[in-house]
Short mmCIF file of C-alpha atoms in Angstrom, two decimals:
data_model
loop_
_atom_site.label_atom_id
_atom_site.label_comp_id
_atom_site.label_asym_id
_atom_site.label_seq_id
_atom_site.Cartn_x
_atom_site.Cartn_y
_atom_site.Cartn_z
CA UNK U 288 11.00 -14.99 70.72
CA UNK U 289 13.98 -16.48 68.42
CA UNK U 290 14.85 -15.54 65.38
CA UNK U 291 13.45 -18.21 63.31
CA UNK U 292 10.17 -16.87 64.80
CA UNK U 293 10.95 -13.52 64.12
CA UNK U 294 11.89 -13.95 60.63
CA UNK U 295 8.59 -16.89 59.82
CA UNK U 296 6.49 -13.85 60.90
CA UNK U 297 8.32 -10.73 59.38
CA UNK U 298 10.05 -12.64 56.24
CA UNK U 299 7.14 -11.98 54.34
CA UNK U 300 6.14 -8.27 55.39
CA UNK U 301 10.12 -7.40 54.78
CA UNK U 302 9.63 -9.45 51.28
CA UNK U 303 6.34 -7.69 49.88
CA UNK U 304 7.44 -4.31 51.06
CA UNK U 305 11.16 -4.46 49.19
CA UNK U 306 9.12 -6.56 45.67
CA UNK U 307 6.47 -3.36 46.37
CA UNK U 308 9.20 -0.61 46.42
CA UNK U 309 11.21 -2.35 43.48
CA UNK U 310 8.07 -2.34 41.23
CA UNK U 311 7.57 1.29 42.27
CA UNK U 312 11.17 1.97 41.67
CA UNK U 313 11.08 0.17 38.53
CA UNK U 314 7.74 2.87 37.20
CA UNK U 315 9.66 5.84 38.12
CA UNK U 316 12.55 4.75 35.97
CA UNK U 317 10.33 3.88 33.29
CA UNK U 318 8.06 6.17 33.22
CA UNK U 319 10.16 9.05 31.81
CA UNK U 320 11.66 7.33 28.90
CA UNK U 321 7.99 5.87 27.93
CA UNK U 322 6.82 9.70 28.26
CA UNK U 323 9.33 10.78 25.80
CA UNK U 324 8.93 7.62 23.35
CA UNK U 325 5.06 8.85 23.76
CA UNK U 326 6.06 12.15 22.55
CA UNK U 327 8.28 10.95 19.87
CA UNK U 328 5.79 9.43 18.23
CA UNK U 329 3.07 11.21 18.60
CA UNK U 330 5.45 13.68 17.01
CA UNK U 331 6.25 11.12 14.24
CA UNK U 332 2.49 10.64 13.52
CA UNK U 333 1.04 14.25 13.54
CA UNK U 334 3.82 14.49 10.36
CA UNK U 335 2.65 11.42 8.67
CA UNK U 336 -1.42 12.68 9.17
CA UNK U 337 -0.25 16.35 7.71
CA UNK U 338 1.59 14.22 4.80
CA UNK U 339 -1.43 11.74 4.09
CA UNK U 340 -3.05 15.77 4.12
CA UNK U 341 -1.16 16.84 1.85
CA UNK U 342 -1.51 13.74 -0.65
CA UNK U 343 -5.21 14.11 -0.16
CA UNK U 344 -5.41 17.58 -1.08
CA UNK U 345 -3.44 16.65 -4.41
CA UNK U 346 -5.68 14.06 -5.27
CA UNK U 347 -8.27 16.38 -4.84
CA UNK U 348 -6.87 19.05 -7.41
CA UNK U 349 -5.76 15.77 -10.00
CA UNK U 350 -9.66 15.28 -9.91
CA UNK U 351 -10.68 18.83 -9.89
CA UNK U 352 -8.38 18.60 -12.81
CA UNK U 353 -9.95 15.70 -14.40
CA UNK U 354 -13.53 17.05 -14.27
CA UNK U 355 -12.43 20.07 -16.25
CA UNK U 356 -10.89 18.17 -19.01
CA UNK U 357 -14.13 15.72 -19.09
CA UNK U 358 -16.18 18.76 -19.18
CA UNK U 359 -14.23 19.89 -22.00
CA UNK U 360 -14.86 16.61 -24.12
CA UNK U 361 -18.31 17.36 -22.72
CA UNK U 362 -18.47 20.67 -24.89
CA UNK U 363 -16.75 18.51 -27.98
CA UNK U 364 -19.01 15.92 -27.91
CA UNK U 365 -21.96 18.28 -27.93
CA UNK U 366 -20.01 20.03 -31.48
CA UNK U 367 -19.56 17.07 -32.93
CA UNK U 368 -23.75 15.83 -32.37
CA UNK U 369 -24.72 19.71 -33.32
CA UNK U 370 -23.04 18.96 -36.54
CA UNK U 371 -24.17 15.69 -37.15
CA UNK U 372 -27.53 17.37 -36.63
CA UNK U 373 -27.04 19.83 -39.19
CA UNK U 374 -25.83 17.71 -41.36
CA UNK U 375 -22.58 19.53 -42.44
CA UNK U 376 -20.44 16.57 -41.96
#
């Protein structure tokens, strides 16, 4: 066999295996920095969900708040209609 024959028969066994180990060499050098960028920002996130928490909660009190204060005109409004009533004013 020559090597012309050699090489139209292994040349592209030799080229598939080397572009098959590159790819996998490629992965394994990726893989760790994409793991920690993962991390990162799942990090990143789980601080912006226990922010948006946060903000969430105060919105909740500003309206607890609010339904006080309209309860109160509630209780004014109710004055003011038990005097018209009576007819003090």
């Amino acid at each position: 066999m020559s090597l012309e024959t050699i090489m139209t028969i292994f040349g592209p066994i030799i080229t598939f295996v080397a572009m098959v180990g590159g790819m996998i060499a490629l992965y394994v050098s990726l893989r760790r920095p994409i793991v920690e960028l993962d991390k990162k920002f799942e990090k990143k996130f789980d601080q912006v969900e226990k922010r948006f928490d946060q903000i969430d909660a105060r919105f909740d009190q500003i309206g607890a708040r609010f339904d006080q204060i309209d309860a109160r005109f509630d209780k004014v409004d109710a004055a003011f209609d038990g005097l018209a009533d009576s007819k003090v004013l």
